[in-house]
Tab-separated table of C-alpha atoms and ligand atoms in Angstrom:
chain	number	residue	atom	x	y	z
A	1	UNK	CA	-1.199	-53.279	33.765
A	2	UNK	CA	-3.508	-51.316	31.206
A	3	UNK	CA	-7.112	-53.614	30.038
A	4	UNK	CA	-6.386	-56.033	27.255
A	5	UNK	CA	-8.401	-54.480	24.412
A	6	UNK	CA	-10.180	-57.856	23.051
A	7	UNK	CA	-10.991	-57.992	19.657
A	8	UNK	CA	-15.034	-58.612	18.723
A	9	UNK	CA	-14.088	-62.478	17.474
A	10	UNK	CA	-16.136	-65.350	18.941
A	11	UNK	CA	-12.956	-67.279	21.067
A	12	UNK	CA	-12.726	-63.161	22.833
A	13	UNK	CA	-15.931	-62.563	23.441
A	14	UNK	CA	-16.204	-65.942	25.045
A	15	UNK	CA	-13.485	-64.847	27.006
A	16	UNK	CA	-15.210	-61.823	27.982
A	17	UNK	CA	-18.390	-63.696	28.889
A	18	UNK	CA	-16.621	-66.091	30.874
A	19	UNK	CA	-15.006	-62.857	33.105
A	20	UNK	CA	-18.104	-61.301	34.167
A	21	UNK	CA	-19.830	-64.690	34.930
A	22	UNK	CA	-17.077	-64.657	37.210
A	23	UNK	CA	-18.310	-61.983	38.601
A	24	UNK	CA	-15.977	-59.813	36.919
A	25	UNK	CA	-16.203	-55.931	35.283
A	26	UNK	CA	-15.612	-55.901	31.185
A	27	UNK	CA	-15.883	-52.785	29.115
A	28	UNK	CA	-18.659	-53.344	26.412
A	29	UNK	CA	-19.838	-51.440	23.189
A	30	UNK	CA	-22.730	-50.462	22.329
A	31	UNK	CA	-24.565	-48.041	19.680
A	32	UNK	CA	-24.807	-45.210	22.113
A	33	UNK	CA	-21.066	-45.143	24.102
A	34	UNK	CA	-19.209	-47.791	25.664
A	35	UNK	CA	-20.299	-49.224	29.166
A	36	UNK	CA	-19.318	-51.016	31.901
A	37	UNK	CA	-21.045	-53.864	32.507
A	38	UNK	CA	-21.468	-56.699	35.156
A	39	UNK	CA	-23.733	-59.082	35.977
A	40	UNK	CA	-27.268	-57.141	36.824
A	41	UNK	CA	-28.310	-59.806	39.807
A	42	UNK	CA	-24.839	-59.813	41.453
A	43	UNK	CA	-24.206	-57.386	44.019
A	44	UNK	CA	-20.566	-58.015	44.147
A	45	UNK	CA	-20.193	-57.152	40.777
A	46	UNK	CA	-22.824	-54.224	41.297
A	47	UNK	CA	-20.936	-52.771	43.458
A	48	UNK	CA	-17.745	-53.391	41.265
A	49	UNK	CA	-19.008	-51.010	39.068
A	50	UNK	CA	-19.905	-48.385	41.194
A	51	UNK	CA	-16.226	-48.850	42.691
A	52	UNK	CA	-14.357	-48.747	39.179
A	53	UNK	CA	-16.403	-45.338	38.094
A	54	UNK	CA	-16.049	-43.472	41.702
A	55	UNK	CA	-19.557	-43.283	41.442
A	56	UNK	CA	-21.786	-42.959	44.176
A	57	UNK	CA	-24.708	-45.066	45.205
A	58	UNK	CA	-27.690	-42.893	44.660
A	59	UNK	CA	-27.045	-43.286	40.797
A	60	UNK	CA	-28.905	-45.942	39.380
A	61	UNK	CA	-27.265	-48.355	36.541
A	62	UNK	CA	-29.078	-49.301	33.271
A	63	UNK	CA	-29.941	-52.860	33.031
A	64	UNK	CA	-29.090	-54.437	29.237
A	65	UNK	CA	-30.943	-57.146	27.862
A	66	UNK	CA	-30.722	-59.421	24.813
A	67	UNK	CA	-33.604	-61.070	23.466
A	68	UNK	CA	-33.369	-65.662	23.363
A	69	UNK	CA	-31.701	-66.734	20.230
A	70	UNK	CA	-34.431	-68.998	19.709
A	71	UNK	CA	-37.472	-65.611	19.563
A	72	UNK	CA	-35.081	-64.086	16.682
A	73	UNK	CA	-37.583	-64.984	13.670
A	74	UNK	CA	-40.178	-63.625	15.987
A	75	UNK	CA	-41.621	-60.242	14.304
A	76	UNK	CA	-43.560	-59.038	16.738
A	77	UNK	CA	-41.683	-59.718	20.223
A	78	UNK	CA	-43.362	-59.129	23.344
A	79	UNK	CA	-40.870	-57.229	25.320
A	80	UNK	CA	-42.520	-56.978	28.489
A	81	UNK	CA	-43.695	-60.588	28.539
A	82	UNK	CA	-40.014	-61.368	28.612
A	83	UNK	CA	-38.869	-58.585	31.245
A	84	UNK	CA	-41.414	-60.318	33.604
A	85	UNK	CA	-40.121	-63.594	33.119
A	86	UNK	CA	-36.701	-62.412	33.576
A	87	UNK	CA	-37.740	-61.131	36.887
A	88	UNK	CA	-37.064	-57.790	36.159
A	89	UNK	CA	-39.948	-55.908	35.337
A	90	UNK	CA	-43.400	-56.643	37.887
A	91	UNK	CA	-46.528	-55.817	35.762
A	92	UNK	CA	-48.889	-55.467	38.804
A	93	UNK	CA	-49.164	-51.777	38.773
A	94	UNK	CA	-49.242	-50.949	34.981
A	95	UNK	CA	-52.866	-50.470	33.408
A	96	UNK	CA	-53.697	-50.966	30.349
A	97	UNK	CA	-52.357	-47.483	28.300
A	98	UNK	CA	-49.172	-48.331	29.594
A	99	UNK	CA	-49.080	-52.014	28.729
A	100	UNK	CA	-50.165	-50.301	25.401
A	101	UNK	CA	-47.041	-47.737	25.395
A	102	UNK	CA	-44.600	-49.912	26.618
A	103	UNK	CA	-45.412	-52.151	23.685
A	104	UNK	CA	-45.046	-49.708	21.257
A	105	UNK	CA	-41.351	-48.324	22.844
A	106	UNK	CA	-40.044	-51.376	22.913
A	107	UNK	CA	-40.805	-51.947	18.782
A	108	UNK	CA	-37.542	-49.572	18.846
A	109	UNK	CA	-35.579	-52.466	20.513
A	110	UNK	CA	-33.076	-53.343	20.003
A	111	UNK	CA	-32.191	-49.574	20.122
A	112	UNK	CA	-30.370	-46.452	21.776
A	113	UNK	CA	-33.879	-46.512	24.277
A	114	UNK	CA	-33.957	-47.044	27.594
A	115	UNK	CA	-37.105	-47.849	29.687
A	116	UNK	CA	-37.911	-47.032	33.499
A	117	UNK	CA	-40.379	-49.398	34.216
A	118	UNK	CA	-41.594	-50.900	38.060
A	119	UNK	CA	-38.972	-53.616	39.000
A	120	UNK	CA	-39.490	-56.382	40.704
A	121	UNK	CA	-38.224	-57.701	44.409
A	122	UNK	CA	-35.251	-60.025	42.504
A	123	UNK	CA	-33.847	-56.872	40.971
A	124	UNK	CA	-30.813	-55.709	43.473
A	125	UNK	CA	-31.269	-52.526	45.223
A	126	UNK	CA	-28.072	-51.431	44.376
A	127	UNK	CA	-28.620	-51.345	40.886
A	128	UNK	CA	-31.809	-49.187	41.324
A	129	UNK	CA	-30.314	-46.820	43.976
A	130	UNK	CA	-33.309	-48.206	46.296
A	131	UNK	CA	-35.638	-46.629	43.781
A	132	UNK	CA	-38.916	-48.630	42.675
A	133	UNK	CA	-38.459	-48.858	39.542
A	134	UNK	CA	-35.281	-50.499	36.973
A	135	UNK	CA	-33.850	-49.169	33.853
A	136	UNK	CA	-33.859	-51.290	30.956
A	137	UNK	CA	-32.623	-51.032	27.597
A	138	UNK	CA	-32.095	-53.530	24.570
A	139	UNK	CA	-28.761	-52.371	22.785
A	140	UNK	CA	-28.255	-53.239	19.638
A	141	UNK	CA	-24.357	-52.922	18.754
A	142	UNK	CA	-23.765	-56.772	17.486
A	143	UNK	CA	-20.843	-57.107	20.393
A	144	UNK	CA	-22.795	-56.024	23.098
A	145	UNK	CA	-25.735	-58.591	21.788
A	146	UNK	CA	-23.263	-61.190	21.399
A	147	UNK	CA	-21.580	-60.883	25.144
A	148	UNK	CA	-25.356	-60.704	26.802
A	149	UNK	CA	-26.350	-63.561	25.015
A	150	UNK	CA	-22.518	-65.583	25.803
A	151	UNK	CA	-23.505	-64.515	29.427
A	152	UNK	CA	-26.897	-65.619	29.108
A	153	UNK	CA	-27.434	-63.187	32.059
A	154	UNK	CA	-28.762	-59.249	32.104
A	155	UNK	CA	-25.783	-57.034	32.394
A	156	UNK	CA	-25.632	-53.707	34.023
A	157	UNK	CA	-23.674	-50.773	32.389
A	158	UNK	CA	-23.308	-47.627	33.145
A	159	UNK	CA	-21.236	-45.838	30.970
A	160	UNK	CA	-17.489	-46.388	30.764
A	161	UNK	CA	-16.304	-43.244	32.166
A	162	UNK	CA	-14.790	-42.097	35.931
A	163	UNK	CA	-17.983	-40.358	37.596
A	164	UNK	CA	-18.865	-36.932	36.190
A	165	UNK	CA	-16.706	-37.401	33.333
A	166	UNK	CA	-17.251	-37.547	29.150
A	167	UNK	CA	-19.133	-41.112	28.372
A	168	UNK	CA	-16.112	-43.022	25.850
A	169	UNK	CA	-17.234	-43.535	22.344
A	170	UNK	CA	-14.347	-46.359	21.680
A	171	UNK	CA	-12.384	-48.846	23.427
A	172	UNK	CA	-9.483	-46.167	23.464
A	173	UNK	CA	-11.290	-43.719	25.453
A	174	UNK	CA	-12.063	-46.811	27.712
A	175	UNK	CA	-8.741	-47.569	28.385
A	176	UNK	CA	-7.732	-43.936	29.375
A	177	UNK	CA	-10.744	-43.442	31.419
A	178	UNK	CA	-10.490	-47.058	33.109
A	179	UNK	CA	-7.714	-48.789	31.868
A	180	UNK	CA	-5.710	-48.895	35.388
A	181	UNK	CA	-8.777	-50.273	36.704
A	182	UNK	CA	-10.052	-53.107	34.833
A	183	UNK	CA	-8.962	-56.032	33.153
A	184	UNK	CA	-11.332	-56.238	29.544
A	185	UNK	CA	-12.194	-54.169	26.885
A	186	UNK	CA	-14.404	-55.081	23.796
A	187	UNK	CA	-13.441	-53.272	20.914
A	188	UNK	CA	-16.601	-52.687	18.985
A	189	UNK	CA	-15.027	-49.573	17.268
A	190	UNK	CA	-16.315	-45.831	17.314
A	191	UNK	CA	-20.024	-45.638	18.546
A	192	UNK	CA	-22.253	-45.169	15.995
A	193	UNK	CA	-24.354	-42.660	17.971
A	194	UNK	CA	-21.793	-40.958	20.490
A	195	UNK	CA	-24.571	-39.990	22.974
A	196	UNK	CA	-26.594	-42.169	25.903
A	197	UNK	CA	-29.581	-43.805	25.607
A	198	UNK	CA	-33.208	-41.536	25.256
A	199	UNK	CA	-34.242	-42.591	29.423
A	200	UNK	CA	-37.983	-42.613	29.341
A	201	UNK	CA	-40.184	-43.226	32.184
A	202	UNK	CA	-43.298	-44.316	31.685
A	203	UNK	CA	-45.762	-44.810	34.607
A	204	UNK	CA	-48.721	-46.833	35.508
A	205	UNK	CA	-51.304	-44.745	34.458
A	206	UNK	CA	-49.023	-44.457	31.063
A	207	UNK	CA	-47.934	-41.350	31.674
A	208	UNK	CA	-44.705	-40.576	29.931
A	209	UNK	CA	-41.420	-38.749	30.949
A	210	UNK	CA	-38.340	-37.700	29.052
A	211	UNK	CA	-35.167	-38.322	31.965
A	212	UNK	CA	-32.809	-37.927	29.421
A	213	UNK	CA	-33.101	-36.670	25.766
A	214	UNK	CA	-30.963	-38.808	23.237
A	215	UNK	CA	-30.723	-40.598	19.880
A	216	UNK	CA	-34.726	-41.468	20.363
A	217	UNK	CA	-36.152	-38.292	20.106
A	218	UNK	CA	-39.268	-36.759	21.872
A	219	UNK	CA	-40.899	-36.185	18.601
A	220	UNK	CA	-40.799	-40.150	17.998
A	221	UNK	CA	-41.643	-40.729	21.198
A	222	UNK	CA	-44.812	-38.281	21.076
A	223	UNK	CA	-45.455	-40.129	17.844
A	224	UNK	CA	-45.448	-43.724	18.224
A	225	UNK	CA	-47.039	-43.413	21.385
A	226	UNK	CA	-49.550	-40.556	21.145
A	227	UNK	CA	-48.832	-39.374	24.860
A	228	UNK	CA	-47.949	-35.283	25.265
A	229	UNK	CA	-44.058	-36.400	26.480
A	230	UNK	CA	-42.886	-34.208	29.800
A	231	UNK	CA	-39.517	-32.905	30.038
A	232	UNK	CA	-38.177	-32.337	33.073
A	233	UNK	CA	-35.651	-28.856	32.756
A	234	UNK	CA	-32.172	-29.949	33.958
A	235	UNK	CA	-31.972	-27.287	36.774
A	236	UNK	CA	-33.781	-29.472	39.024
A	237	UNK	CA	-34.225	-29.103	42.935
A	238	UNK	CA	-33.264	-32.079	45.402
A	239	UNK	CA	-37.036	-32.489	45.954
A	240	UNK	CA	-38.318	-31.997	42.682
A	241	UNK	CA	-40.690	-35.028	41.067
A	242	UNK	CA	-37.879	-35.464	38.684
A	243	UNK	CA	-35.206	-35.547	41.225
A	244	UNK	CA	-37.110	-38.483	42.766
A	245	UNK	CA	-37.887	-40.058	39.742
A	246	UNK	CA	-34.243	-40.265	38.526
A	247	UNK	CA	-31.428	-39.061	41.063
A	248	UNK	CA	-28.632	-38.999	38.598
A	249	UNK	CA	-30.123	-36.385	36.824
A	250	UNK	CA	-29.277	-33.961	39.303
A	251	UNK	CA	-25.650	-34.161	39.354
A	252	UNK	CA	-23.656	-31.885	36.651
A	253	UNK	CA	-22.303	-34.905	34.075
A	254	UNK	CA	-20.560	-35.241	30.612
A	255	UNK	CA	-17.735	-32.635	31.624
A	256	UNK	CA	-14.218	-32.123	30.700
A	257	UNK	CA	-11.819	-31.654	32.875
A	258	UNK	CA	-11.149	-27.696	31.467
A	259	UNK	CA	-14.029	-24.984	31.722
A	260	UNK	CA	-15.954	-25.667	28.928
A	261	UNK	CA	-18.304	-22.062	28.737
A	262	UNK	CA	-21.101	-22.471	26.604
A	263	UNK	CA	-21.601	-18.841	24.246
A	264	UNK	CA	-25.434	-17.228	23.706
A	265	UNK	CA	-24.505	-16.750	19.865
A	266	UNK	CA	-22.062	-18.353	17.519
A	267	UNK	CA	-18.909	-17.658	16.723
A	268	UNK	CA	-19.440	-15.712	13.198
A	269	UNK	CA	-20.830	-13.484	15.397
A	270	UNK	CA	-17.289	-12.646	16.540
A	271	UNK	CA	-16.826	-10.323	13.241
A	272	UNK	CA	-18.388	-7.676	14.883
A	273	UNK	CA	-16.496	-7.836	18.029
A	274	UNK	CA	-16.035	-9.705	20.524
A	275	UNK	CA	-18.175	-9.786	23.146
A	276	UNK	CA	-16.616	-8.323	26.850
A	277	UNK	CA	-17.454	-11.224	28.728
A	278	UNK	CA	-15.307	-13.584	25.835
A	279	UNK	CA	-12.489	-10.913	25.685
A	280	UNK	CA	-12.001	-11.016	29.484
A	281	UNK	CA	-11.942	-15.169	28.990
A	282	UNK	CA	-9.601	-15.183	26.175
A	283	UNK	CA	-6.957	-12.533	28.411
A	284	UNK	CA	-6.770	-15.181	31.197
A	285	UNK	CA	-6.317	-18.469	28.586
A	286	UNK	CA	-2.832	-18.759	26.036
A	287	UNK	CA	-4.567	-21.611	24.339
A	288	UNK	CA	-8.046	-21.705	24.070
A	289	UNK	CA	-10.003	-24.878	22.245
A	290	UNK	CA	-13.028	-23.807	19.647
A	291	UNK	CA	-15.849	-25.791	19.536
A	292	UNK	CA	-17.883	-24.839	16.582
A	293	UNK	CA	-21.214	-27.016	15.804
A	294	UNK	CA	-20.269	-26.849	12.043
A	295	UNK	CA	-17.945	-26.091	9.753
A	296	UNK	CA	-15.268	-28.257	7.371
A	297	UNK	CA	-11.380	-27.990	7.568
A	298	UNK	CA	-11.380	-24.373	5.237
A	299	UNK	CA	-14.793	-22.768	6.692
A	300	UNK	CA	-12.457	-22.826	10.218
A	301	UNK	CA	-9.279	-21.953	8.603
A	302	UNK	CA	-11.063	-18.803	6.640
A	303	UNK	CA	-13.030	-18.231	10.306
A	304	UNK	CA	-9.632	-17.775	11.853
A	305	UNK	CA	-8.122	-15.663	9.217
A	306	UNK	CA	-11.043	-13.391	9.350
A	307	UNK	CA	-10.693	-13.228	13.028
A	308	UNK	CA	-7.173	-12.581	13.303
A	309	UNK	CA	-6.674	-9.100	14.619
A	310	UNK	CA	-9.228	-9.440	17.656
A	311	UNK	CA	-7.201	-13.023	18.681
A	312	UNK	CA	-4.183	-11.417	18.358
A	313	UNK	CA	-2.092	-12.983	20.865
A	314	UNK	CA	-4.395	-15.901	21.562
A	315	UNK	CA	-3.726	-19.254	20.326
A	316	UNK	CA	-6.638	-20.818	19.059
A	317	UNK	CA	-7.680	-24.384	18.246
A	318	UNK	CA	-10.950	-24.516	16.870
A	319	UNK	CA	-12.869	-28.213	16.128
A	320	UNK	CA	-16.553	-28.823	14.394
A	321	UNK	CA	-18.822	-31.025	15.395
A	322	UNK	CA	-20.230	-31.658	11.836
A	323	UNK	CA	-18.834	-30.673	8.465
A	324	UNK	CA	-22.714	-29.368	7.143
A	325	UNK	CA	-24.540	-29.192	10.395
A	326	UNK	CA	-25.987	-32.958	10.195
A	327	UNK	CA	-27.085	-33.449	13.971
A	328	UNK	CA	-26.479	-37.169	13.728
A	329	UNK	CA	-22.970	-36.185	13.016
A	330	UNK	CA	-22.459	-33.598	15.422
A	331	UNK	CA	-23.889	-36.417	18.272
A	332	UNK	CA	-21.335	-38.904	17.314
A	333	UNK	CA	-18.642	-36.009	17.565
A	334	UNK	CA	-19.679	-34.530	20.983
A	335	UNK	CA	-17.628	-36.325	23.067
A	336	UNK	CA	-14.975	-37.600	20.899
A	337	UNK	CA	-14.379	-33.777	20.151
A	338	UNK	CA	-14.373	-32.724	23.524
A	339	UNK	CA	-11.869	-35.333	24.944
A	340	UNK	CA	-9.466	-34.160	22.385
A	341	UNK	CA	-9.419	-30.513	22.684
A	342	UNK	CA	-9.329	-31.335	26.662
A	343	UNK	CA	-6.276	-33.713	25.985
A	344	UNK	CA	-4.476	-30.549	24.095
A	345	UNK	CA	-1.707	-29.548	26.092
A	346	UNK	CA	-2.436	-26.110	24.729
A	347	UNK	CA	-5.610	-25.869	25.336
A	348	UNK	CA	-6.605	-23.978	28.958
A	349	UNK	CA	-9.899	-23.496	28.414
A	350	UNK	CA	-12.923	-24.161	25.951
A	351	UNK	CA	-15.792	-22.452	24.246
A	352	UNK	CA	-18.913	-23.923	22.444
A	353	UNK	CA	-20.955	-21.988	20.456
A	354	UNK	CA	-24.651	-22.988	20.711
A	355	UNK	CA	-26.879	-25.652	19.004
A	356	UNK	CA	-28.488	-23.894	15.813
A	357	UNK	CA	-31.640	-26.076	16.371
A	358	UNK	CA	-32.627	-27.788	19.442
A	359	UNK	CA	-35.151	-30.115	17.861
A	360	UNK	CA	-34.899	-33.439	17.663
A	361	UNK	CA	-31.424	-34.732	17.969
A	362	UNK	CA	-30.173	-30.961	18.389
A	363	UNK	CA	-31.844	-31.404	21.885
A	364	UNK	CA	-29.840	-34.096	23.132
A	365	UNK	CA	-26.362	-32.369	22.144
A	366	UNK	CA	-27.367	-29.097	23.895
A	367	UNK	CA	-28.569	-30.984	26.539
A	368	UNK	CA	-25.091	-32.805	26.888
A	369	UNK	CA	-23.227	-29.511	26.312
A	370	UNK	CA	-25.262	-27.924	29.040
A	371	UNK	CA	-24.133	-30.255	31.550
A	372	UNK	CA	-20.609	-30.556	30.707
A	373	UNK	CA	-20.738	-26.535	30.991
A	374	UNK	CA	-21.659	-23.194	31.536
A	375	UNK	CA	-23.276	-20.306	30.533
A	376	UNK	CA	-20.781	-17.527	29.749
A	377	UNK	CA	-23.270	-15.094	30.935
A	378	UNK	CA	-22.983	-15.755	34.577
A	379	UNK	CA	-19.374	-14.215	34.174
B	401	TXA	O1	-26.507	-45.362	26.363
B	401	TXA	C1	-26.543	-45.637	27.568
B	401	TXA	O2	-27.581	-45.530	28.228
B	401	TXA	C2	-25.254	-46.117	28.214
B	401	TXA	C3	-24.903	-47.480	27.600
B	401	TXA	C4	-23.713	-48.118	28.258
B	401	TXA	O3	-26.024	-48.309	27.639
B	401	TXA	N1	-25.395	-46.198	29.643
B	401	TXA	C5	-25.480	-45.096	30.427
B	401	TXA	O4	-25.556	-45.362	31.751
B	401	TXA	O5	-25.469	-43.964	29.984
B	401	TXA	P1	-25.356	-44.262	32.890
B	401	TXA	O6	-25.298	-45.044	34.135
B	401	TXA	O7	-24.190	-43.426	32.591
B	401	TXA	O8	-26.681	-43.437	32.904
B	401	TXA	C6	-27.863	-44.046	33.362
B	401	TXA	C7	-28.842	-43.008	33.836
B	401	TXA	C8	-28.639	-42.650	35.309
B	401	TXA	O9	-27.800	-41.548	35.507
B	401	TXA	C9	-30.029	-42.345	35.774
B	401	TXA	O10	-30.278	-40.969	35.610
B	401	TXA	C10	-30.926	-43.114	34.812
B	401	TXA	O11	-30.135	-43.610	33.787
B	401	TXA	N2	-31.563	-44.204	35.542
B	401	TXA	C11	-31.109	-45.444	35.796
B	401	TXA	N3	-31.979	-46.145	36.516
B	401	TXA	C12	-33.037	-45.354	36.721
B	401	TXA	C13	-34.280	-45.489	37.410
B	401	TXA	N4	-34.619	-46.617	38.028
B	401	TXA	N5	-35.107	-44.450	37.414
B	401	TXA	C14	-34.789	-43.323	36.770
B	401	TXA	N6	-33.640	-43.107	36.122
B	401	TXA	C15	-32.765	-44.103	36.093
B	402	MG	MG1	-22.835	-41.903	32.484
C-alpha cells in the first residue's frame, strides 16, 4: 500500500501527530526538503528511521524543535534557555562567546539553520551517532510547526530520501522515495528552499564551523556573529577534525541514480567544440539530460539549434535551474530538476555545467552538485 498523502488541515495533522506519538515514522515538510521524522527521545522510532532510509548508524539525525505556543508574543526568545530545559542541549562547557553566538544564530529561528551544539545524557545515542554533541534546528514551514507542536515532543528528521539519494522537495517525491515504506505523508507543497539546512557547529570556546553550506549563508553567518567561519573542503579523510566532527559528511550524498559529470566550463562554451573528454561521453549515451544553471524555455531551444551539427546523433534533453540565474531559484530547482531528468527514460546519463558564482547561495548548489557527481576531468 503506497503512504496516504494527508492534507495540511487540523483533523490530518492531528492524525499525523497521533502516529508518531505512537511511536510511528510520518513524512513532514519543511522550508528546506521534506523529512522523516519520529519522536527524537524514542529509540524505537530512532531506529525506525534509520531502517526506512537504509541508512547507517554513524549518520547522525537533526533534531526539530518548535518553540511553546504560549512564548509566541515573545520578541526576543531565548533559544538556548529552552534547549536546556528540553534536555537537549547541556550548557556546562560553553563560555561566554559562544553563549553570545549561539544567541545571535538562533535570532534566524525559526529558519533553514541547524545548530551542533553539546547534548546532554537524555539525548539518545542513536540519534547522535554516539557523537557528543546534537543537531538542532527550528523549521519554520507552518506544517512542520504545527505537527511538533500537536506532538508536543522534539522530532527527528533526516531527510525523506533512501540513503545516498536526492533529499524530496514535495510529498510526491516522498512517496516515490518511501512510499512502500511508510504509512504518512504531510503535504506541505513544493519546498520553498529545495536545499538542507546551513549545519553549523559552534564550539565552546565559540569557535564556528560550516558542516554544511545551505540557505544560511557563510557571509550571514560571518556577519551576525563576527567569528572568521571555517569550512571544512568536502574531500575529507576518515580522520580528519571534520570527519569527527560530523561523520555524514564523508559519505558521497544528493546523487541520482545516472552519472551525473559535473563540466569545468559551461555549455556555451560548446560553440567552439566540444571538448574530447564530453565527445567520448556523449558516443557511449543515446539520451543524454542537460543541466544548465540558467536559461528560459527559448535561450535552450536556440542553445540546441546552435549546437546541432556537433550533437548530431545524440538526443539531448537539456533543463535550467533558473530562468535569469537567481540562485534562490536555481536552489529550489536542484533537486526537483535532477529527479526528473533521472526519471527520463531517455536519459542515460547527465551533465551539469558549473555554478557561475559560488558565493553565497551559489555555494550551497555547487556544493550539492559536487556530491551528487563528478568531475569530468578525471575521465
Ligand atoms: O534541512 C534539513 O536539514 C533537513 C530537514 C528535514 O530538516 N534534514 C536533513 O537531515 O537534511 P539529514 O539527516 O539528511 O542531514 C543531517 C546532517 C547529517 O548528515 C550530519 O552530517 C549532520 O547533519 N549532523 C547531524 N547531527 C550532527 C552532529 N551531532 N554533529 C555534526 N553533524 C551532525
Ligand atoms: Mg539527507
Amino acid at each position: 500500500m503506497p503512504a496516504r498523502i494527508l492534507p495540511f488541515t487540523p483533523a490530518d495533522l492531528a492524525l499525523a501527530a497521533a502516529a508518531l506519538r505512537r511511536g510511528e515514522v510520518v513524512g513532514m515538510p519543511t522550508e528546506t526538503v521534506y523529512g522523516l521524522a519520529g519522536l527524537a527521545f524514542d529509540e524505537q522510532a530512532l531506529a525506525r528511521i534509520f531502517a526506512t532510509k537504509d541508512r547507517p548508524t554513524f549518520d547522525p539525525l537533526i533534531v526539530h524543535v518548535a518553540r511553546p505556543e504560549h512564548s509566541q508574543s515573545a520578541i526576543d526568545f531565548d533559544w538556548l534557555t529552552f534547549l536546556v530545559g528540553a534536555k537537549l542541549v547541556e550548557s556546562a562547557q560553553l563560555g561566554p562567546l559562544a553563549i553570545e553566538r549561539i544567541h545571535a544564530l538562533s535570532r534566524l529561528w525559526p529558519g533553514p539553520l541547524t545548530l551542533v551544539l553539546p547534548k546532554q545524557p537524555a539525548v539518545p545515542d542513536l540519534a547522535t551517532s554516539g557523537l557528543a554533541t546534537v543537531a538542532i534546528r527550528a523549521p519554520r514551514h507552518p506544517a512542520a510547526q504545527a505537527l511538533l507542536r500537536a506532538v508536543g515532543q522534539p522530532l527527528a528528521a533526516p531527510s525523506a530520501n533512501r540513503f545516498g539519494r536526492l533529499s524530496p522537495t514535495s510529498a510526491a517525491d516522498v512517496q516515490a522515495e518511501l512510499g512502500d515504506r511508510i504509512d504518512m505523508i504531510v503535504d506541505g507543497g513544493c519546498c520553498e528552499i529545495g536545499l538542507e539546512s546551513t549545519v553549523v557547529h559552534v564550539a565552546g570556546n565559540g569557535d564556528v564551523m560550516l558542516l554544511r553550506p545551505g540557505a544560511v549563508t557563510r557571509e550571514t553567518i560571518e556577519s551576525i556573529t563576527g567569528a572568521q567561519v571555517r569550512t571544512p573542503a568536502i574531500t575529507v579523510s576518515a580522520n580528519s577534525p571534520v570527519a569527527q566532527l560530523s561523520p555524514g559528511l564523508l559519505v558521497s550524498h544528493y546523487a541520482p541514480s545516472k552519472p551525473l559529470y559535473l563540466l569545468p566550463a559551461s555549455f556555451h562554451q560548446w560553440k567552439q567544440g566540444v571538448p574530447e573528454p564530453v565527445r567520448k561521453l556523449l558516443d557511449q549515451a543515446r539520451g543524454v539530460g542537460l543541466l544548465f544553471y540558467s536559461g528560459s524555455d527559448q535561450e535552450l531551444a536556440s542553445w540546441l539549434t546552435e549546437n546541432a551539427d556537433q550533437l548530431a546523433g545524440v538526443s539531448c534533453f537539456p533543463a535550467a535551474l533558473s530562468v535569469g540565474g537567481d540562485p534562490a531559484e536555481g536552489a529550489r530547482n536542484l533537486f526537483r530538476t535532477l529527479r526528473s531528468l533521472d526519471a527520463h527514460p531517455q536519459v542515460e546519463l547527465i551533465l551539469a555545467e558549473p555554478v557561475p558564482d559560488e558565493t553565497g547561495l551559489g555555494y550551497a548548489i555547487a556544493d550539492r552538485l559536487r556530491r551528487a557527481g563528478r568531475k569530468i576531468d578525471i575521465f
